[in-house]
Amino acid sequence: MSELNNIAIKILENGKGILAADESTGTMTKRLDGVNVPSTPENRLLFRETLFGSLSMKKCIGGVILYDETIKQTTTKKNKIPELISKMGSLPGIKVDTGTKALAGSLEEKITEGLDGLRERLKEYNELGAKFTKWRGVYNISKNYPSKLSVHSNAHALARYSALVQECNMVPIVEPEVLMDGDHSVKQCLEVTSEVIKKCFDELIAHKVDLKGMILKPNMILAGNKSREKVSNEQIAKLTLECLQSSVPSEVPGIAFLSGGQSEIEATENLNLINKHNNTNFIMSYSYGRALQQSALKHWSKDIQDIEGTQKVFNHRAEMNTLAAQGKWSKDLEI
Ligand code: 13P
């Protein structure tokens, strides 16, 4: 087994998943504003080090995706953040894209930036302890979108990024996110997501990316958040599996879903059903941001010194998702 394949499996084995704590300062400020906590570097660090020091890091969280600010921070107990994560038995990772801009040629769509100087930045992150990385491409569904141009150019950027990351001996997480925003049907989401993922793999193969040494981070197959269509959790699981089975090459070791605006319980329930019905060889786990942190953030905001109470809330969510990643979750385990 290659070193990269080992890392990918270590992150996702035995029901472990990924904590996506890589919100940019802008996004984190929005999250903190939402719970009335000032967004200072100290507060952003305090919340994050509280999560990273939790017990569930040992048995549930195989990897943590960090943001540039956080990977360079030192905890109140004078530990470097990547060292704290490693000490807890998890692996530190880093978001390396620099966000989205309007796509020239189709200005209502987005292209992800960050390729210029990436080789040098990767070297620096690797020296800081990163073992894996993340890059997110975004796609909207509407009557005319996503355009062929957006599907192609985002796939091309994801592939160029992945090749550079593997050259630097880290595992790339490839995240093509088809957004839930809009009134599209679940069928449209299935068609668009399948097309987007297939195009990503065409480009990854063209760029000679080792598919055994990467993790795919897709959205689940859901109806738009403004659609009136009623789709059962069973159907979501079935369509998500159908999509991945037909569009992901069998060499890929693992798939870690984003939560994308689902509630905490929805994200857990859907992951659980996906695993109950999983007849593929892919590990199917989670790489959640909001669906892992929402309750913990709410609890913490009431008393930012309540480390133990916040960790308890986070541990519960992490444990529920790790059960779901093995198809062993049930609603009565929720408190
Ligand atoms: P959500 O789970 O909140 O969608 O975040 C995952 C992520 O990493 C988005 O890039």
Tab-separated table of C-alpha atoms and ligand atoms in Angstrom:
chain	number	residue	atom	x	y	z
A	1	MET	CA	0.000	0.000	0.000
A	2	SER	CA	1.300	3.455	-0.837
A	3	GLU	CA	1.958	6.024	1.867
A	4	LEU	CA	-0.847	8.260	0.554
A	5	ASN	CA	-3.326	5.385	0.525
A	6	ASN	CA	-2.339	4.628	4.137
A	7	ILE	CA	-3.035	8.209	5.191
A	8	ALA	CA	-6.430	8.295	3.397
A	9	ILE	CA	-7.486	5.066	5.117
A	10	LYS	CA	-6.158	6.126	8.514
A	11	ILE	CA	-8.350	9.248	8.353
A	12	LEU	CA	-11.532	7.304	7.578
A	13	GLU	CA	-11.121	3.801	9.045
A	14	ASN	CA	-13.400	2.291	11.713
A	15	GLY	CA	-16.136	4.896	11.390
A	16	LYS	CA	-13.756	7.818	11.814
A	17	GLY	CA	-14.557	11.038	9.966
A	18	ILE	CA	-13.223	14.526	9.393
A	19	LEU	CA	-13.905	17.710	11.332
A	20	ALA	CA	-14.035	20.549	8.792
A	21	ALA	CA	-12.899	23.463	10.967
A	22	ASP	CA	-11.464	25.361	8.009
A	23	GLU	CA	-13.896	28.277	7.874
A	24	SER	CA	-12.137	31.345	6.505
A	25	THR	CA	-11.986	34.314	8.867
A	26	GLY	CA	-14.945	35.844	6.995
A	27	THR	CA	-17.120	32.726	7.362
A	28	MET	CA	-16.061	32.176	10.992
A	29	THR	CA	-16.950	35.785	11.746
A	30	LYS	CA	-20.453	35.136	10.359
A	31	ARG	CA	-20.770	32.029	12.567
A	32	LEU	CA	-19.568	33.907	15.673
A	33	ASP	CA	-21.761	36.941	14.919
A	34	GLY	CA	-24.693	34.506	14.798
A	35	VAL	CA	-24.087	33.566	18.462
A	36	ASN	CA	-22.988	37.057	19.614
A	37	VAL	CA	-19.335	36.257	20.294
A	38	PRO	CA	-16.768	38.822	19.011
A	39	SER	CA	-14.695	37.339	16.183
A	40	THR	CA	-11.173	37.925	17.521
A	41	PRO	CA	-8.186	35.638	16.768
A	42	GLU	CA	-8.240	34.628	20.476
A	43	ASN	CA	-11.926	33.621	20.414
A	44	ARG	CA	-11.581	31.750	17.117
A	45	LEU	CA	-8.636	29.859	18.652
A	46	LEU	CA	-10.388	29.181	21.955
A	47	PHE	CA	-13.427	27.572	20.300
A	48	ARG	CA	-11.280	25.496	17.984
A	49	GLU	CA	-8.773	24.314	20.597
A	50	THR	CA	-11.708	23.339	22.787
A	51	LEU	CA	-12.940	21.006	20.037
A	52	PHE	CA	-9.461	19.718	19.174
A	53	GLY	CA	-8.793	18.787	22.815
A	54	SER	CA	-12.020	16.715	23.088
A	55	LEU	CA	-11.961	13.010	23.908
A	56	SER	CA	-13.850	12.096	20.719
A	57	MET	CA	-10.792	13.224	18.746
A	58	LYS	CA	-9.213	9.898	19.716
A	59	LYS	CA	-11.895	7.528	18.501
A	60	CYS	CA	-14.066	9.516	16.097
A	61	ILE	CA	-12.097	12.248	14.324
A	62	GLY	CA	-9.451	10.879	11.961
A	63	GLY	CA	-8.552	14.272	10.523
A	64	VAL	CA	-9.146	17.974	11.087
A	65	ILE	CA	-9.165	20.488	8.234
A	66	LEU	CA	-7.637	23.763	9.396
A	67	TYR	CA	-7.578	27.278	8.014
A	68	ASP	CA	-4.305	29.160	7.418
A	69	GLU	CA	-4.754	31.254	10.589
A	70	THR	CA	-5.344	28.209	12.835
A	71	ILE	CA	-2.499	25.974	11.617
A	72	LYS	CA	-0.085	28.729	12.686
A	73	GLN	CA	-1.642	29.340	16.120
A	74	THR	CA	-0.408	28.152	19.531
A	75	THR	CA	-2.878	27.027	22.212
A	76	THR	CA	-3.260	28.673	25.609
A	77	LYS	CA	-1.187	25.753	26.971
A	78	LYS	CA	1.568	26.591	24.462
A	79	ASN	CA	0.995	23.644	22.114
A	80	LYS	CA	1.167	24.230	18.371
A	81	ILE	CA	-2.272	23.412	16.895
A	82	PRO	CA	-1.021	20.638	14.534
A	83	GLU	CA	0.830	19.114	17.514
A	84	LEU	CA	-2.301	19.152	19.674
A	85	ILE	CA	-4.252	17.388	16.896
A	86	SER	CA	-1.539	14.747	16.418
A	87	LYS	CA	-1.256	14.232	20.169
A	88	MET	CA	-4.986	13.478	20.244
A	89	GLY	CA	-4.412	10.726	17.659
A	90	SER	CA	-5.858	12.596	14.676
A	91	LEU	CA	-4.210	14.045	11.554
A	92	PRO	CA	-3.957	17.764	10.748
A	93	GLY	CA	-5.042	18.936	7.296
A	94	ILE	CA	-5.307	22.332	5.629
A	95	LYS	CA	-7.659	24.145	3.238
A	96	VAL	CA	-5.455	25.464	0.457
A	97	ASP	CA	-7.859	27.139	-1.940
A	98	THR	CA	-8.195	30.885	-1.508
A	99	GLY	CA	-11.943	31.083	-2.111
A	100	THR	CA	-14.177	31.713	-5.098
A	101	LYS	CA	-14.470	34.528	-7.652
A	102	ALA	CA	-16.890	35.167	-10.534
A	103	LEU	CA	-16.016	32.878	-13.443
A	104	ALA	CA	-14.908	34.931	-16.477
A	105	GLY	CA	-17.177	33.936	-19.357
A	106	SER	CA	-20.078	33.000	-17.046
A	107	LEU	CA	-20.155	35.689	-14.390
A	108	GLU	CA	-23.034	34.263	-12.339
A	109	GLU	CA	-20.974	31.162	-11.616
A	110	LYS	CA	-17.898	30.719	-9.466
A	111	ILE	CA	-14.355	29.498	-10.001
A	112	THR	CA	-12.093	28.588	-7.106
A	113	GLU	CA	-8.724	30.339	-6.920
A	114	GLY	CA	-5.402	29.528	-5.260
A	115	LEU	CA	-3.213	27.721	-7.806
A	116	ASP	CA	-0.613	30.502	-8.136
A	117	GLY	CA	2.240	29.819	-5.730
A	118	LEU	CA	0.482	26.674	-4.459
A	119	ARG	CA	3.565	24.426	-4.733
A	120	GLU	CA	5.472	26.718	-2.341
A	121	ARG	CA	2.542	27.095	0.080
A	122	LEU	CA	2.100	23.311	0.197
A	123	LYS	CA	5.720	22.877	1.204
A	124	GLU	CA	5.221	25.322	4.057
A	125	TYR	CA	2.014	23.619	5.274
A	126	ASN	CA	3.671	20.219	5.077
A	127	GLU	CA	6.515	21.521	7.242
A	128	LEU	CA	3.903	22.786	9.726
A	129	GLY	CA	2.591	19.191	10.008
A	130	ALA	CA	-0.245	18.944	7.436
A	131	LYS	CA	-0.817	15.430	6.099
A	132	PHE	CA	-3.744	16.234	3.844
A	133	THR	CA	-5.397	19.195	2.131
A	134	LYS	CA	-8.745	20.438	0.854
A	135	TRP	CA	-9.933	22.389	-2.198
A	136	ARG	CA	-13.614	23.161	-2.808
A	137	GLY	CA	-15.248	23.857	-6.154
A	138	VAL	CA	-18.861	25.120	-6.103
A	139	TYR	CA	-21.674	24.643	-8.582
A	140	ASN	CA	-25.199	26.070	-8.622
A	141	ILE	CA	-28.184	24.301	-10.116
A	142	SER	CA	-30.671	26.435	-12.080
A	143	LYS	CA	-32.256	26.406	-15.537
A	144	ASN	CA	-28.994	27.296	-17.283
A	145	TYR	CA	-26.419	26.212	-14.730
A	146	PRO	CA	-23.986	24.724	-14.113
A	147	SER	CA	-22.550	25.589	-17.527
A	148	LYS	CA	-20.150	23.260	-19.315
A	149	LEU	CA	-17.517	25.963	-18.732
A	150	SER	CA	-17.973	25.855	-14.943
A	151	VAL	CA	-18.025	22.045	-14.810
A	152	HIS	CA	-14.861	21.885	-16.892
A	153	SER	CA	-12.866	24.708	-15.316
A	154	ASN	CA	-13.565	23.692	-11.717
A	155	ALA	CA	-12.653	20.068	-12.486
A	156	HIS	CA	-9.429	21.254	-14.132
A	157	ALA	CA	-8.503	23.354	-11.068
A	158	LEU	CA	-9.314	20.468	-8.682
A	159	ALA	CA	-7.072	18.166	-10.716
A	160	ARG	CA	-4.163	20.628	-10.918
A	161	TYR	CA	-4.432	21.147	-7.168
A	162	SER	CA	-4.513	17.386	-6.481
A	163	ALA	CA	-1.443	16.671	-8.596
A	164	LEU	CA	0.546	19.357	-6.743
A	165	VAL	CA	-0.607	18.044	-3.348
A	166	GLN	CA	0.439	14.462	-4.104
A	167	GLU	CA	3.795	15.722	-5.429
A	168	CYS	CA	4.272	17.132	-1.903
A	169	ASN	CA	3.293	13.767	-0.314
A	170	MET	CA	-0.061	14.840	1.075
A	171	VAL	CA	-3.549	13.448	0.429
A	172	PRO	CA	-5.853	15.788	-1.523
A	173	ILE	CA	-9.492	16.009	-0.538
A	174	VAL	CA	-11.363	16.762	-3.749
A	175	GLU	CA	-14.551	18.665	-2.935
A	176	PRO	CA	-16.922	19.432	-5.796
A	177	GLU	CA	-19.941	20.891	-3.964
A	178	VAL	CA	-23.220	21.092	-5.841
A	179	LEU	CA	-25.093	23.568	-3.672
A	180	MET	CA	-28.448	22.839	-2.090
A	181	ASP	CA	-29.684	26.414	-2.812
A	182	GLY	CA	-32.637	26.618	-5.204
A	183	ASP	CA	-35.879	24.909	-6.145
A	184	HIS	CA	-34.394	22.076	-8.215
A	185	SER	CA	-35.635	18.511	-7.973
A	186	VAL	CA	-33.722	15.611	-6.480
A	187	LYS	CA	-33.449	14.174	-10.004
A	188	GLN	CA	-31.709	17.341	-11.217
A	189	CYS	CA	-29.298	17.098	-8.279
A	190	LEU	CA	-28.549	13.488	-9.203
A	191	GLU	CA	-27.879	14.356	-12.858
A	192	VAL	CA	-25.745	17.418	-12.145
A	193	THR	CA	-23.739	15.803	-9.331
A	194	SER	CA	-23.025	12.728	-11.482
A	195	GLU	CA	-21.843	14.901	-14.380
A	196	VAL	CA	-19.690	17.064	-12.084
A	197	ILE	CA	-18.020	14.083	-10.385
A	198	LYS	CA	-17.375	12.261	-13.672
A	199	LYS	CA	-15.731	15.364	-15.102
A	200	CYS	CA	-13.550	15.677	-11.993
A	201	PHE	CA	-12.295	12.122	-12.437
A	202	ASP	CA	-11.623	12.667	-16.166
A	203	GLU	CA	-9.370	15.569	-15.198
A	204	LEU	CA	-7.797	13.812	-12.186
A	205	ILE	CA	-6.830	10.903	-14.449
A	206	ALA	CA	-5.509	13.278	-17.152
A	207	HIS	CA	-3.337	14.946	-14.488
A	208	LYS	CA	-2.025	11.533	-13.372
A	209	VAL	CA	-3.389	11.787	-9.856
A	210	ASP	CA	-3.083	8.534	-7.870
A	211	LEU	CA	-6.755	7.779	-7.164
A	212	LYS	CA	-5.779	5.467	-4.282
A	213	GLY	CA	-4.225	8.435	-2.485
A	214	MET	CA	-7.181	10.857	-2.436
A	215	ILE	CA	-10.522	11.332	-0.709
A	216	LEU	CA	-13.661	12.533	-2.512
A	217	LYS	CA	-15.834	15.001	-0.579
A	218	PRO	CA	-19.179	15.242	-2.377
A	219	ASN	CA	-22.647	16.507	-1.497
A	220	MET	CA	-25.456	14.047	-0.868
A	221	ILE	CA	-28.240	13.880	-3.459
A	222	LEU	CA	-30.919	16.240	-2.116
A	223	ALA	CA	-33.750	18.335	-3.522
A	224	GLY	CA	-33.114	22.113	-3.482
A	225	ASN	CA	-33.839	23.893	-0.215
A	226	LYS	CA	-36.632	25.887	-1.914
A	227	SER	CA	-38.200	22.850	-3.599
A	228	ARG	CA	-41.533	21.519	-2.323
A	229	GLU	CA	-40.653	17.984	-3.353
A	230	LYS	CA	-40.800	15.539	-0.449
A	231	VAL	CA	-37.876	13.156	-0.564
A	232	SER	CA	-37.466	10.467	2.095
A	233	ASN	CA	-34.145	9.800	3.816
A	234	GLU	CA	-34.212	6.294	2.290
A	235	GLN	CA	-34.487	7.847	-1.187
A	236	ILE	CA	-31.644	10.282	-0.467
A	237	ALA	CA	-29.424	7.380	0.577
A	238	LYS	CA	-30.393	5.269	-2.422
A	239	LEU	CA	-29.817	8.066	-4.973
A	240	THR	CA	-26.548	9.119	-3.330
A	241	LEU	CA	-25.247	5.551	-3.584
A	242	GLU	CA	-26.469	5.258	-7.193
A	243	CYS	CA	-24.635	8.470	-8.109
A	244	LEU	CA	-21.336	7.485	-6.496
A	245	GLN	CA	-21.389	3.928	-7.735
A	246	SER	CA	-21.684	5.095	-11.324
A	247	SER	CA	-19.299	8.050	-11.209
A	248	VAL	CA	-16.420	7.213	-8.821
A	249	PRO	CA	-13.610	4.863	-9.983
A	250	SER	CA	-13.190	1.828	-7.724
A	251	GLU	CA	-9.565	2.736	-6.806
A	252	VAL	CA	-10.748	5.639	-4.628
A	253	PRO	CA	-10.508	4.430	-1.006
A	254	GLY	CA	-12.911	6.775	0.679
A	255	ILE	CA	-15.736	9.228	0.352
A	256	ALA	CA	-16.422	11.810	3.091
A	257	PHE	CA	-19.611	13.810	2.665
A	258	LEU	CA	-20.009	17.517	3.357
A	259	SER	CA	-23.141	18.486	5.291
A	260	GLY	CA	-23.983	21.474	3.079
A	261	GLY	CA	-26.679	23.078	5.219
A	262	GLN	CA	-28.462	19.934	6.429
A	263	SER	CA	-29.360	19.969	10.122
A	264	GLU	CA	-27.160	17.947	12.464
A	265	ILE	CA	-29.699	15.135	12.743
A	266	GLU	CA	-30.466	15.020	8.998
A	267	ALA	CA	-26.753	14.774	8.172
A	268	THR	CA	-26.345	11.911	10.663
A	269	GLU	CA	-29.500	10.078	9.614
A	270	ASN	CA	-28.679	10.240	5.906
A	271	LEU	CA	-25.105	9.060	6.477
A	272	ASN	CA	-26.413	6.165	8.561
A	273	LEU	CA	-28.800	5.032	5.805
A	274	ILE	CA	-26.083	5.393	3.157
A	275	ASN	CA	-23.945	3.002	5.202
A	276	LYS	CA	-26.791	0.587	5.880
A	277	HIS	CA	-27.293	0.222	2.127
A	278	ASN	CA	-23.648	0.582	1.082
A	279	ASN	CA	-22.884	-2.263	-1.297
A	280	THR	CA	-19.751	-0.622	-2.706
A	281	ASN	CA	-16.149	-1.008	-1.540
A	282	PHE	CA	-15.856	2.689	-0.709
A	283	ILE	CA	-15.605	3.792	2.913
A	284	MET	CA	-18.485	6.273	3.305
A	285	SER	CA	-17.915	8.728	6.120
A	286	TYR	CA	-18.287	12.392	7.023
A	287	SER	CA	-16.319	15.608	6.648
A	288	TYR	CA	-18.768	17.925	8.332
A	289	GLY	CA	-18.406	21.572	9.272
A	290	ARG	CA	-21.750	22.908	10.434
A	291	ALA	CA	-23.291	19.503	11.202
A	292	LEU	CA	-20.486	18.751	13.702
A	293	GLN	CA	-20.052	22.170	15.279
A	294	GLN	CA	-23.453	23.872	15.432
A	295	SER	CA	-24.650	22.651	18.869
A	296	ALA	CA	-21.163	22.921	20.368
A	297	LEU	CA	-20.857	26.524	19.131
A	298	LYS	CA	-24.260	27.416	20.566
A	299	HIS	CA	-23.365	25.896	23.938
A	300	TRP	CA	-19.922	27.531	24.023
A	301	SER	CA	-21.312	30.972	23.141
A	302	LYS	CA	-23.266	31.062	26.425
A	303	ASP	CA	-20.024	30.737	28.440
A	304	ILE	CA	-16.816	30.674	26.420
A	305	GLN	CA	-14.865	29.337	29.413
A	306	ASP	CA	-17.077	26.228	29.682
A	307	ILE	CA	-14.565	23.934	27.997
A	308	GLU	CA	-15.885	20.701	29.518
A	309	GLY	CA	-19.547	21.391	28.698
A	310	THR	CA	-18.693	22.361	25.110
A	311	GLN	CA	-16.556	19.244	24.672
A	312	LYS	CA	-19.425	17.085	25.931
A	313	VAL	CA	-21.765	18.483	23.278
A	314	PHE	CA	-19.125	18.044	20.562
A	315	ASN	CA	-18.260	14.500	21.691
A	316	HIS	CA	-21.892	13.479	21.390
A	317	ARG	CA	-22.181	14.759	17.801
A	318	ALA	CA	-18.880	13.151	16.796
A	319	GLU	CA	-19.922	9.823	18.356
A	320	MET	CA	-23.303	9.888	16.590
A	321	ASN	CA	-21.653	10.484	13.225
A	322	THR	CA	-19.072	7.774	13.811
A	323	LEU	CA	-21.909	5.337	14.523
A	324	ALA	CA	-23.652	6.566	11.350
A	325	ALA	CA	-20.461	5.985	9.350
A	326	GLN	CA	-20.864	2.310	10.336
A	327	GLY	CA	-24.648	2.149	9.845
A	328	LYS	CA	-25.093	1.700	13.619
A	329	TRP	CA	-26.877	4.946	14.559
A	330	SER	CA	-30.491	5.166	15.673
A	331	LYS	CA	-32.642	8.133	16.672
A	332	ASP	CA	-33.101	6.938	20.269
A	333	LEU	CA	-29.347	7.470	20.877
A	334	GLU	CA	-29.870	11.217	20.505
A	335	ILE	CA	-30.283	13.097	23.781
B	1	13P	P1	-20.367	21.848	5.802
B	1	13P	O1	-20.365	20.455	6.354
B	1	13P	O2	-20.810	22.884	6.803
B	1	13P	O3	-21.054	21.947	4.477
B	1	13P	O4	-18.843	22.231	5.549
B	1	13P	C1	-18.033	21.328	4.940
B	1	13P	C2	-16.979	22.025	4.193
B	1	13P	O5	-15.817	21.762	4.368
B	1	13P	C3	-17.360	23.027	3.189
B	1	13P	O6	-16.273	23.338	2.377
